Coordinates of C-alpha atoms and ligand atoms in Angstrom, one line a residue:
Chain A
M1 CA 67.4 106.4 137.6
S2 CA 70.6 106.1 135.7
E3 CA 70.8 106.1 131.9
P4 CA 70.5 102.5 130.6
I5 CA 73.7 101.0 129.0
V6 CA 71.6 99.3 126.3
Q7 CA 68.1 100.0 125.3
A8 CA 65.8 98.3 122.8
R9 CA 62.6 100.0 121.7
D10 CA 59.8 98.3 119.8
L11 CA 62.3 95.9 118.4
W12 CA 61.2 93.8 115.4
L13 CA 63.5 91.3 113.7
E14 CA 62.2 89.5 110.7
Y15 CA 64.2 86.9 108.7
G16 CA 63.4 86.8 105.0
G17 CA 64.0 84.0 102.6
A18 CA 61.8 81.1 101.6
R19 CA 60.4 80.9 105.2
S20 CA 59.8 84.3 106.6
V21 CA 60.3 84.2 110.4
R22 CA 59.4 87.0 112.8
A23 CA 62.0 86.3 115.5
L24 CA 61.4 89.5 117.6
R25 CA 58.0 91.2 117.6
G26 CA 58.0 94.7 119.2
L27 CA 60.3 93.9 122.1
T28 CA 61.3 96.5 124.5
L29 CA 64.2 96.2 127.0
A30 CA 66.5 98.6 128.9
V31 CA 69.5 97.3 131.0
E32 CA 71.3 99.6 133.4
A33 CA 74.8 99.3 134.6
G34 CA 75.1 97.0 137.6
T35 CA 72.2 94.9 136.5
F36 CA 72.1 91.2 135.6
V37 CA 69.3 90.4 133.3
G38 CA 68.5 86.8 132.7
I39 CA 66.4 85.7 129.6
M40 CA 64.9 82.3 129.4
G41 CA 63.1 80.8 126.5
P42 CA 62.8 77.6 124.6
S43 CA 64.8 76.7 121.5
G44 CA 64.0 78.9 118.5
S45 CA 62.3 81.6 120.6
G46 CA 64.7 84.3 119.4
K47 CA 67.3 84.5 122.3
S48 CA 70.3 84.6 120.0
S49 CA 68.5 87.0 117.6
L50 CA 67.9 89.4 120.5
L51 CA 71.5 89.4 121.6
Y52 CA 72.7 89.9 118.0
A53 CA 70.4 92.9 117.8
L54 CA 71.5 94.3 121.1
A55 CA 75.1 94.0 120.0
G56 CA 74.4 95.6 116.7
L57 CA 75.3 92.5 114.7
R58 CA 71.8 92.2 113.3
R59 CA 69.9 95.2 112.1
P60 CA 66.4 95.4 113.4
T61 CA 63.6 95.3 110.8
R62 CA 61.8 98.0 112.9
G63 CA 62.5 99.8 116.1
S64 CA 65.9 100.7 117.5
V65 CA 68.7 99.7 119.7
A66 CA 70.8 102.3 121.5
F67 CA 74.1 101.5 123.2
Q68 CA 75.5 104.1 125.6
G69 CA 72.8 106.4 124.4
A70 CA 73.4 106.2 120.7
A71 CA 72.1 103.9 117.9
W72 CA 74.5 101.4 116.3
P73 CA 75.7 102.4 112.9
E74 CA 74.3 100.5 110.0
R75 CA 77.4 98.5 109.1
I76 CA 78.4 97.6 112.6
A77 CA 79.7 94.2 111.7
H78 CA 82.4 95.8 109.6
G79 CA 84.1 96.9 112.7
S80 CA 84.7 100.6 112.8
D81 CA 82.7 101.7 115.8
R82 CA 85.0 102.2 118.8
R83 CA 82.2 101.4 121.2
R84 CA 82.5 97.8 120.2
S85 CA 85.6 97.4 122.4
S86 CA 83.4 98.1 125.4
L87 CA 81.1 95.2 124.6
G88 CA 81.8 91.6 125.5
F89 CA 79.9 88.8 123.7
V90 CA 79.9 85.1 124.6
F91 CA 78.6 83.3 121.5
Q92 CA 76.5 80.2 121.7
E93 CA 79.2 78.3 119.9
P94 CA 82.6 78.9 121.5
F95 CA 84.6 79.9 118.4
L96 CA 88.4 80.4 118.9
V97 CA 91.0 81.1 116.3
A98 CA 92.6 77.8 115.6
H99 CA 96.2 78.9 115.1
W100 CA 96.3 81.0 118.3
T101 CA 96.8 79.7 121.8
V102 CA 94.0 80.1 124.3
G103 CA 96.0 82.9 125.9
E104 CA 96.3 84.7 122.6
N105 CA 92.6 84.2 121.8
I106 CA 91.8 86.0 125.0
A107 CA 94.6 88.6 124.7
V108 CA 93.5 89.8 121.3
Q109 CA 90.5 91.4 122.9
Q110 CA 92.5 93.6 125.3
T111 CA 92.9 97.2 124.4
K112 CA 95.8 97.4 126.8
P113 CA 97.9 94.2 127.2
N114 CA 97.6 92.9 130.8
A115 CA 98.8 89.3 131.3
A116 CA 97.9 89.4 135.0
R117 CA 94.3 90.1 134.2
I118 CA 94.2 87.2 131.7
Q119 CA 95.8 84.9 134.2
A120 CA 93.4 85.9 137.0
L121 CA 90.3 85.5 134.8
A122 CA 91.5 82.1 133.5
A123 CA 92.2 80.9 137.1
S124 CA 88.7 81.9 138.2
L125 CA 87.3 79.9 135.3
G126 CA 89.6 76.9 135.9
I127 CA 91.5 77.1 132.6
E128 CA 94.8 78.7 133.7
R129 CA 96.7 75.6 132.7
L130 CA 95.3 75.8 129.2
L131 CA 96.5 79.3 128.3
D132 CA 99.4 78.0 126.1
E133 CA 97.3 75.2 124.5
V134 CA 95.8 75.5 121.0
P135 CA 92.0 75.3 120.9
D136 CA 92.0 72.0 118.9
R137 CA 93.2 70.3 122.1
L138 CA 90.4 71.6 124.3
S139 CA 87.1 70.1 125.2
A140 CA 84.0 72.0 124.3
G141 CA 83.5 73.1 127.8
E142 CA 87.0 74.4 128.1
R143 CA 86.6 76.3 124.8
Q144 CA 83.4 77.8 126.2
R145 CA 85.2 79.0 129.3
A146 CA 87.9 80.5 127.2
S147 CA 85.3 82.4 125.2
I148 CA 83.8 83.7 128.5
A149 CA 87.3 84.9 129.5
R150 CA 87.7 86.6 126.1
A151 CA 84.4 88.4 126.5
L152 CA 85.3 89.7 130.0
V153 CA 89.0 90.5 129.7
N154 CA 88.6 94.0 128.4
D155 CA 86.3 95.0 131.3
P156 CA 83.4 95.8 129.0
M157 CA 80.4 98.1 129.8
L158 CA 78.0 95.5 128.5
V159 CA 78.3 91.7 128.5
L160 CA 76.0 89.6 126.3
A161 CA 76.2 85.9 126.9
D162 CA 74.3 83.4 124.8
E163 CA 73.9 80.0 126.5
P164 CA 77.3 80.5 128.2
T165 CA 77.0 77.2 130.1
S166 CA 75.6 74.9 127.4
C167 CA 78.7 72.8 127.4
L168 CA 79.4 72.8 131.1
D169 CA 78.4 70.5 133.9
T170 CA 76.3 72.0 136.8
D171 CA 79.2 72.9 139.0
S172 CA 81.4 74.5 136.5
G173 CA 78.3 76.1 134.9
R174 CA 77.5 77.7 138.3
N175 CA 81.1 78.8 138.6
A176 CA 81.1 80.4 135.2
M177 CA 77.8 82.1 136.0
S178 CA 79.3 83.6 139.2
V179 CA 82.3 84.9 137.2
L180 CA 79.9 86.5 134.7
A181 CA 77.8 87.9 137.5
A182 CA 80.9 89.5 139.0
A183 CA 81.3 91.5 135.9
R184 CA 78.1 93.3 136.8
R185 CA 80.1 95.4 139.3
K186 CA 81.3 97.5 136.3
A187 CA 78.8 96.5 133.6
A188 CA 75.4 95.6 132.5
L189 CA 75.0 91.9 132.0
V190 CA 72.4 90.0 129.8
V191 CA 72.5 86.2 129.8
C192 CA 70.3 83.9 127.8
S193 CA 69.7 80.4 128.8
H194 CA 67.1 77.7 128.6
D195 CA 68.3 76.4 132.0
A196 CA 66.5 78.3 134.7
R197 CA 69.0 77.2 137.4
M198 CA 71.8 79.1 135.7
L199 CA 69.8 82.4 135.9
S200 CA 69.1 82.1 139.6
G201 CA 71.5 85.0 140.4
A202 CA 69.8 87.4 138.0
D203 CA 68.4 90.7 139.2
I204 CA 65.7 90.6 136.7
R205 CA 64.4 87.5 134.8
Y206 CA 62.5 87.6 131.6
R207 CA 60.8 84.9 129.5
L208 CA 61.1 85.2 125.8
E209 CA 58.2 83.8 123.9
D210 CA 56.7 84.5 120.5
G211 CA 59.3 87.3 120.1
T212 CA 58.2 89.3 123.1
L213 CA 59.5 89.5 126.7
S214 CA 57.5 89.0 129.8
R215 CA 58.7 89.4 133.4
D216 CA 59.3 86.0 135.1
D217 CA 58.9 86.5 138.8
Chain B
M1 CA 102.1 82.6 129.6
R2 CA 103.9 85.0 127.3
L3 CA 101.6 87.9 126.4
R4 CA 102.2 88.8 122.8
N5 CA 99.9 90.3 120.2
P6 CA 98.6 87.4 118.1
L7 CA 97.9 89.7 115.2
R8 CA 101.6 90.0 114.5
P9 CA 101.7 89.3 110.8
W10 CA 104.1 86.4 110.8
V11 CA 102.1 84.4 113.3
F12 CA 99.9 82.8 110.7
L13 CA 102.8 82.2 108.3
A14 CA 104.9 80.6 111.0
R15 CA 102.2 78.4 112.4
R16 CA 100.5 77.4 109.1
P17 CA 103.3 77.4 106.6
G18 CA 101.5 74.8 104.5
R19 CA 98.8 77.3 103.7
A20 CA 101.2 80.0 102.5
L21 CA 103.4 77.6 100.5
P22 CA 101.4 77.5 97.2
T23 CA 101.4 81.3 97.0
A24 CA 105.1 81.5 97.9
F25 CA 105.9 78.9 95.3
V26 CA 104.0 80.6 92.5
I27 CA 105.6 84.0 93.3
A28 CA 109.2 82.6 93.6
S29 CA 109.0 80.5 90.5
V30 CA 107.6 83.2 88.2
T31 CA 110.1 85.7 89.6
L32 CA 112.8 83.2 88.8
L33 CA 111.5 82.7 85.3
L34 CA 111.2 86.4 84.6
V35 CA 114.7 87.3 85.8
V36 CA 116.2 84.4 83.9
V37 CA 114.4 85.5 80.7
I38 CA 115.1 89.2 80.9
T39 CA 118.7 89.3 82.2
P40 CA 120.5 87.7 79.1
G41 CA 118.9 90.6 77.1
N42 CA 121.6 92.9 78.5
T43 CA 124.2 91.0 76.5
F44 CA 123.5 93.5 73.6
R45 CA 124.2 96.6 75.6
S46 CA 127.0 95.0 77.6
T47 CA 128.8 93.8 74.5
L48 CA 128.3 97.2 72.8
D49 CA 129.7 98.9 75.9
A50 CA 132.7 96.6 75.9
N51 CA 133.3 97.2 72.2
L52 CA 133.1 100.9 72.5
A53 CA 135.0 101.2 75.9
A54 CA 138.3 102.0 74.1
L55 CA 136.6 104.9 72.3
D56 CA 135.5 106.4 75.6
V57 CA 139.2 106.7 76.6
F58 CA 140.6 108.2 73.4
T59 CA 139.4 109.5 70.1
V60 CA 140.2 108.1 66.6
V61 CA 140.0 110.5 63.7
S62 CA 140.8 110.4 60.0
P63 CA 141.3 113.2 57.5
A64 CA 137.9 114.1 56.1
R65 CA 139.0 115.4 52.7
R66 CA 142.7 114.3 52.2
A67 CA 144.6 111.1 51.7
G68 CA 146.8 111.5 54.7
F69 CA 147.7 113.7 57.6
E70 CA 149.3 116.5 55.7
P71 CA 151.1 119.3 57.6
A72 CA 148.0 121.5 57.8
L73 CA 146.1 118.7 59.6
R74 CA 149.1 117.8 61.8
D75 CA 149.2 121.4 62.8
L76 CA 145.5 121.3 63.7
L77 CA 146.1 118.2 65.8
D78 CA 149.2 119.8 67.5
R79 CA 147.3 122.8 68.5
N80 CA 144.6 120.8 70.4
R81 CA 145.2 122.2 73.9
F82 CA 142.9 119.5 75.4
A83 CA 145.0 116.6 74.1
E84 CA 148.1 115.2 75.6
R85 CA 149.5 113.9 72.3
W86 CA 148.4 112.2 69.1
V87 CA 149.8 109.1 67.4
P88 CA 149.3 108.0 63.8
V89 CA 147.7 104.5 63.7
K90 CA 145.9 102.2 61.2
A91 CA 142.5 101.2 62.4
L92 CA 140.1 98.4 61.6
W93 CA 137.4 96.4 63.2
V94 CA 137.7 92.8 64.4
R95 CA 134.4 91.0 63.9
Y96 CA 133.3 88.2 66.1
P97 CA 130.1 86.2 66.7
A98 CA 127.7 87.6 69.4
I99 CA 124.6 86.1 70.8
I100 CA 122.7 87.2 67.7
G101 CA 124.7 88.4 64.6
E102 CA 128.2 89.8 65.0
G103 CA 129.9 92.4 67.2
S104 CA 133.0 94.2 66.3
C105 CA 135.7 95.7 68.4
P106 CA 138.4 98.2 67.3
L107 CA 141.8 96.9 66.0
L108 CA 144.5 99.6 66.3
L109 CA 147.8 99.0 64.5
A110 CA 150.7 101.1 65.6
R111 CA 154.4 101.0 66.5
P112 CA 155.1 98.3 69.2
E113 CA 155.6 100.8 72.0
E114 CA 152.4 102.6 71.0
A115 CA 150.5 99.4 70.8
R116 CA 151.5 98.7 74.4
A117 CA 150.7 102.3 75.4
V118 CA 147.1 101.8 74.1
L119 CA 146.7 98.7 76.3
D120 CA 148.2 100.5 79.3
R121 CA 145.9 103.5 78.9
L122 CA 142.9 101.2 78.7
G123 CA 144.0 99.3 81.8
M124 CA 144.3 96.0 80.0
K125 CA 146.4 93.1 81.4
L126 CA 148.3 90.6 79.3
V127 CA 147.1 87.2 80.4
A128 CA 148.7 84.9 77.8
G129 CA 151.5 85.2 75.3
R130 CA 153.4 88.3 74.7
H131 CA 153.0 91.9 73.5
A132 CA 153.2 92.7 69.8
S133 CA 156.7 93.2 68.5
G134 CA 159.0 91.9 65.8
P135 CA 159.1 92.1 62.0
E136 CA 155.9 90.1 61.3
P137 CA 152.3 91.4 61.4
V138 CA 151.0 90.2 64.8
L139 CA 148.3 91.2 67.1
V140 CA 147.2 91.0 70.7
L141 CA 143.5 90.4 71.3
H142 CA 141.0 90.6 74.1
E143 CA 140.6 87.1 75.5
D144 CA 136.7 87.2 75.1
V145 CA 137.0 88.1 71.4
A146 CA 139.5 85.2 70.9
R147 CA 137.1 82.8 72.7
A148 CA 134.1 84.1 70.7
R149 CA 136.0 83.5 67.4
G150 CA 137.4 80.2 68.7
I151 CA 141.0 81.2 68.2
G152 CA 144.0 81.4 70.5
I153 CA 147.7 82.2 70.5
G154 CA 149.3 81.0 67.3
S155 CA 146.1 81.3 65.3
R156 CA 146.1 83.6 62.3
V157 CA 143.4 86.0 61.2
G158 CA 143.1 88.1 58.0
T159 CA 141.9 87.7 54.4
L160 CA 144.8 85.5 53.5
V161 CA 143.5 82.8 55.9
D162 CA 139.8 83.6 55.8
P163 CA 138.4 85.4 52.7
D164 CA 135.4 86.5 54.8
D165 CA 137.6 88.4 57.2
I166 CA 137.8 92.2 57.0
I167 CA 141.4 92.4 58.2
P168 CA 143.7 92.3 55.1
G169 CA 146.7 90.0 55.0
S170 CA 147.5 87.6 57.7
F171 CA 148.1 88.5 61.4
E172 CA 149.3 86.0 64.0
V173 CA 147.7 86.2 67.4
V174 CA 150.6 86.5 69.9
G175 CA 149.0 87.6 73.1
L176 CA 145.6 87.7 74.9
V177 CA 144.6 90.6 77.2
R178 CA 141.9 91.0 79.8
G179 CA 140.2 94.1 80.9
P180 CA 137.1 96.3 80.5
A181 CA 137.6 97.2 76.8
R182 CA 137.2 94.7 74.0
V183 CA 140.0 95.8 71.8
A184 CA 142.9 94.4 69.6
V185 CA 146.2 96.1 69.1
G186 CA 148.9 95.0 66.7
I187 CA 151.8 95.9 64.5
V188 CA 152.1 95.8 60.8
G189 CA 155.8 94.7 61.0
A190 CA 158.5 95.3 58.5
G191 CA 158.2 92.3 56.2
V192 CA 156.9 92.0 52.6
L193 CA 153.3 92.2 53.8
A194 CA 153.9 95.4 55.7
S195 CA 154.1 97.6 52.6
M196 CA 151.0 96.1 51.2
L197 CA 149.2 96.7 54.5
H198 CA 150.5 100.2 54.7
G199 CA 149.0 100.8 51.3
R200 CA 145.7 99.2 51.9
L201 CA 144.9 100.3 55.4
P202 CA 143.4 103.8 55.9
T203 CA 145.4 106.1 58.2
Y204 CA 144.0 107.4 61.4
A205 CA 145.2 109.5 64.3
L206 CA 144.7 108.3 67.9
I207 CA 144.2 111.3 70.2
Y208 CA 145.0 111.0 73.9
P209 CA 143.0 113.6 75.7
R210 CA 144.2 115.2 78.9
P211 CA 142.6 113.8 82.0
G212 CA 139.0 114.9 82.1
L213 CA 139.1 116.8 78.9
K214 CA 138.0 114.3 76.4
E215 CA 134.8 116.1 75.7
K216 CA 136.5 119.4 75.1
S217 CA 139.1 117.7 72.9
D218 CA 136.4 116.0 70.9
A219 CA 134.6 119.4 70.5
Y220 CA 137.8 120.9 69.2
L221 CA 138.2 118.1 66.7
H222 CA 134.7 118.4 65.5
A223 CA 135.1 122.1 65.1
A224 CA 138.5 122.0 63.3
R225 CA 138.2 123.3 59.8
D226 CA 140.1 122.4 56.6
G227 CA 139.2 125.5 54.6
T228 CA 135.5 125.8 55.3
A229 CA 134.7 122.1 55.7
P230 CA 135.3 119.9 58.7
A231 CA 138.9 118.8 58.8
F232 CA 138.4 115.3 60.4
Q233 CA 136.1 112.4 60.3
I234 CA 135.7 111.3 63.9
I235 CA 135.2 107.6 64.8
D236 CA 133.0 108.5 67.6
A237 CA 131.8 106.4 70.5
A238 CA 128.7 108.5 70.7
Y239 CA 127.9 108.0 67.1
A240 CA 128.5 104.2 67.3
R241 CA 126.3 104.1 70.4
T242 CA 123.5 106.1 68.9
R243 CA 123.4 103.7 65.9
A244 CA 123.5 100.6 68.0
E245 CA 120.9 101.9 70.4
R246 CA 118.6 102.7 67.5
A247 CA 119.0 99.0 66.6
L248 CA 118.2 97.9 70.2
K249 CA 115.5 100.4 70.7
N250 CA 112.7 97.9 70.6
L251 CA 114.2 95.5 73.1
P252 CA 112.8 97.2 76.2
L253 CA 109.4 97.0 74.6
L254 CA 109.6 93.3 74.6
V255 CA 111.0 93.1 78.1
R256 CA 108.4 95.4 79.5
F257 CA 105.6 93.5 77.8
L258 CA 106.9 90.2 79.0
S259 CA 107.2 91.4 82.6
I260 CA 103.8 93.1 82.7
A261 CA 102.1 90.1 81.1
T262 CA 103.8 87.7 83.5
A263 CA 103.0 89.9 86.5
C264 CA 99.3 90.1 85.4
I265 CA 99.0 86.3 85.1
V266 CA 100.8 85.6 88.3
S267 CA 98.6 88.2 90.1
L268 CA 95.5 86.5 88.8
V269 CA 96.8 83.1 90.0
V270 CA 97.8 84.6 93.4
M271 CA 94.5 86.4 93.6
L272 CA 92.8 83.1 93.3
L273 CA 95.1 81.5 95.9
T274 CA 94.5 84.5 98.2
L275 CA 90.8 84.2 97.6
L276 CA 90.8 80.5 98.5
S277 CA 93.0 81.0 101.6
F278 CA 91.0 84.0 102.6
Q279 CA 87.7 82.0 102.3
S280 CA 89.1 79.3 104.5
R281 CA 90.0 82.0 107.0
L282 CA 86.8 83.9 106.7
P283 CA 85.2 82.4 109.8
Q284 CA 88.2 83.4 111.7
F285 CA 87.9 87.0 110.5
A286 CA 84.2 86.9 111.1
I287 CA 84.6 85.9 114.7
L288 CA 87.2 88.6 115.3
L289 CA 84.9 91.2 113.8
A290 CA 82.0 89.9 115.8
I291 CA 83.8 90.1 119.1
G292 CA 84.6 93.7 118.3
Q293 CA 88.0 93.7 116.6
R294 CA 88.4 96.7 114.3
R295 CA 88.5 95.9 110.6
G296 CA 91.4 98.2 110.1
R297 CA 93.5 96.3 112.6
L298 CA 92.7 92.9 110.9
L299 CA 93.4 94.3 107.5
R300 CA 96.7 95.8 108.6
S301 CA 97.8 92.5 110.0
V302 CA 96.7 90.5 106.9
T303 CA 98.3 93.2 104.6
L304 CA 101.6 92.9 106.4
E305 CA 101.4 89.1 106.3
L306 CA 100.7 89.1 102.5
S307 CA 103.5 91.7 101.9
M308 CA 106.0 89.6 103.9
L309 CA 105.0 86.5 102.0
A310 CA 105.2 88.3 98.6
V311 CA 108.4 90.1 99.2
G312 CA 110.0 87.1 100.8
S313 CA 109.1 84.8 98.0
W314 CA 110.2 87.3 95.4
L315 CA 113.6 87.7 97.1
L316 CA 113.9 83.9 97.2
G317 CA 113.0 83.6 93.5
A318 CA 115.4 86.4 92.5
S319 CA 118.2 84.9 94.5
V320 CA 117.8 81.5 92.9
A321 CA 117.6 83.1 89.5
L322 CA 120.9 85.1 90.1
A323 CA 122.6 82.0 91.3
G324 CA 121.4 80.0 88.3
L325 CA 122.5 82.8 85.9
A326 CA 125.9 83.0 87.6
V327 CA 126.4 79.3 87.0
Y328 CA 125.2 79.5 83.5
D329 CA 127.4 82.4 82.8
V330 CA 130.5 80.6 83.9
V331 CA 129.6 77.2 82.3
A332 CA 128.1 78.2 79.0
L333 CA 128.4 81.9 78.2
Q334 CA 131.9 82.9 79.2
P335 CA 133.5 80.0 77.3
R336 CA 131.8 81.4 74.1
G337 CA 133.0 84.9 74.8
I338 CA 129.4 86.0 75.3
L339 CA 129.1 88.9 77.8
I340 CA 126.2 89.3 80.1
H341 CA 125.8 91.1 83.4
V342 CA 124.3 88.6 85.8
W343 CA 123.3 91.4 88.2
D344 CA 120.9 93.4 86.1
P345 CA 119.0 96.0 88.1
G346 CA 116.5 96.4 85.2
A347 CA 115.6 92.7 85.3
I348 CA 115.3 92.8 89.1
A349 CA 113.1 95.9 88.9
A350 CA 110.9 94.3 86.2
S351 CA 110.4 91.2 88.4
A352 CA 109.5 93.5 91.3
T353 CA 106.3 94.2 89.6
I354 CA 105.3 90.6 90.6
P355 CA 105.2 91.2 94.4
V356 CA 103.6 94.6 93.9
F357 CA 100.8 93.2 91.7
V358 CA 100.4 90.3 94.1
I359 CA 100.0 92.6 97.1
L360 CA 97.6 94.8 95.3
A361 CA 95.5 91.9 94.0
G362 CA 95.6 90.2 97.3
L363 CA 94.5 93.3 99.1
A364 CA 91.6 93.9 96.7
V365 CA 90.4 90.4 97.5
L366 CA 90.8 90.9 101.2
W367 CA 89.2 94.3 101.3
R368 CA 86.2 93.1 99.3
G369 CA 85.9 90.0 101.4
M370 CA 86.0 91.8 104.6
A371 CA 83.6 94.5 103.5
H372 CA 81.0 91.9 102.6
V373 CA 81.4 89.3 105.3
D374 CA 78.4 88.9 107.7
P375 CA 79.9 87.6 110.9
V376 CA 76.5 86.4 112.3
S377 CA 75.7 84.3 109.2
I378 CA 79.1 82.6 109.5
I379 CA 78.6 82.0 113.2
Q380 CA 75.2 80.6 112.5
Q381 CA 76.7 78.1 110.0
R382 CA 78.7 76.9 113.0
L383 CA 82.0 76.8 111.1
P384 CA 84.9 76.7 113.5
Ligands
ATP1 N1 69.6 83.6 109.6 C1 68.3 83.2 109.7 N2 67.5 83.1 108.7 C2 66.2 82.7 108.8 N3 65.7 82.4 110.0 C3 66.5 82.4 111.1 C4 67.9 82.8 111.0 N4 68.4 82.8 112.3 C5 67.4 82.4 113.1 N5 66.3 82.1 112.4 C6 65.0 81.7 113.0 O1 64.7 82.7 113.9 C7 64.1 82.0 115.1 C8 64.9 82.4 116.3 O2 66.2 81.9 116.2 P1 67.3 82.0 117.3 O3 68.5 81.5 116.9 O4 67.3 83.5 117.7 O5 66.7 81.2 118.5 P2 67.3 80.8 119.9 O6 66.3 81.2 120.9 O7 68.6 81.3 120.0 O8 67.3 79.2 119.8 P3 68.3 78.2 120.5 O9 68.0 78.1 121.9 O10 68.1 76.9 119.8 O11 69.7 78.7 120.2 C9 64.1 80.5 114.8 O12 62.8 80.2 114.3 C10 65.1 80.4 113.6 O13 64.7 79.4 112.8
MG2 MG1 70.5 80.6 120.2

């Protein structure tokens, strides 16, 4: 068995404040290269929290996350770990920088500039005409597809996607999923969704409930 | 699609000029203010330099312990190997109003051909009237001094026309000269007044040094002894300058204080503006950090952007200030014979503290902001 790309051990994530919430409770997960892991769960079950923790954007209250064999540094969000460039994240809300074109929003993520790669990826997602547009003039679904392209464009080792089809209709949702699934040729892929149909192509499916994972076969 | 790095620093400035405008406006207008306030201060030094320029070209001495240039003193002057020649002159000062108080430039009275020679040696050009000659006491004056005193060709100066004057008798202005040295030359003439003037005016010797040897010639004159005491009193540019500089010593204090105080206040204002503009862009930086952009790369881009904005606005403010000063100089100062240097490197350098402070203050805000931003909490607030 090969070394997992990302591995969570006994992961606890607790939110403090007025209402203390235990979003993750002792969760364990390992994802290897070439694997597509689908995670289903109702709203508020902790899907986003899990992905943030896997990406090192949220520090676990207990337990650990290792990416490519090593734990994330404490202040990962402040952007000095080089491994971050081999991680692609599709956020639940498709944020794009407003004064950049769609093409620039995707290109910023490339370590080596490669226009052909951007064009091919945009074409596969059906947004090749929009590369010179500014995000304000895009529909939510188009923005979502642009953010998928941004996550994939640098050929990352790990792709984390949080409801990547929430703004898409069934057909373009399936298409987006197939583009994401294709990334598994080089990477490990974790997709969260509450729509089971979108995870039909997953190699392994989990259900997230009460902050823990269970196989969903 | 053209593939270009969107983190090029001018992208934001070019596409969102409205956001950069308040900062640019503050920097440019305060730079303008500072340059316009500091530059006219150089009138003191500029006027002093123009008044003493003649004494940088030749030296004026008087006998230290005798009534006139007796043979022993003449002999000392003749033996000065570093001097071309020397000429007996009468010397005085012409007083004229400056921006504050009065300035005074040398007045040299000599034979007509020597009066001309003085002007030639100083590189002065006659721009109106004629050179000094004839039987009457007349003089030729630097045009700026004439303007400052509000006199022209045909006017008369001297105690006979104005009891407050320090020039005895009455001299008619017959010519105006233009050039680097503020100076007046004249002749005593041969009339009735001449003998009175000869009696009342102290005698000096004008020493023309050989090219490049003025310092050595001056050293010789300082060292010359009449018995055991110095033979000559030397009307020395260095002495005059030292005295005047002592009087102006505290001016830089004020200028420096003004520029630092202004720069501090502007930096605070710009720091606030940067803070506001940064806060409105925080979600954007948060997203970029969250998708794995390196903080150093973002900071470099924003730093360059801020530097371009600060330096550009400063250049704009300084250029407008220089243009304004140039106009004011022509319209208001020159007609009053007031000398300023519109291009004042000191004022420009002082105003350069503004962009430097702004960049440092802006950077402090940006570094702090970026060190404390939590991308996920911003993403969760769903701010675009
Ligand atoms: N910053 C936070 N502070 C406090 N509680 C939080 C915070 N973020 C999330 N939570 C809580 O943690 C739990 C899990 O939230 P999370 O966003 O991970 O759910 P989710 O499965 O992604 O939901 P959805 O499908 O609606 O996006 C929720 O109960 C939520 O209220
Ligand atoms: Mg979520």
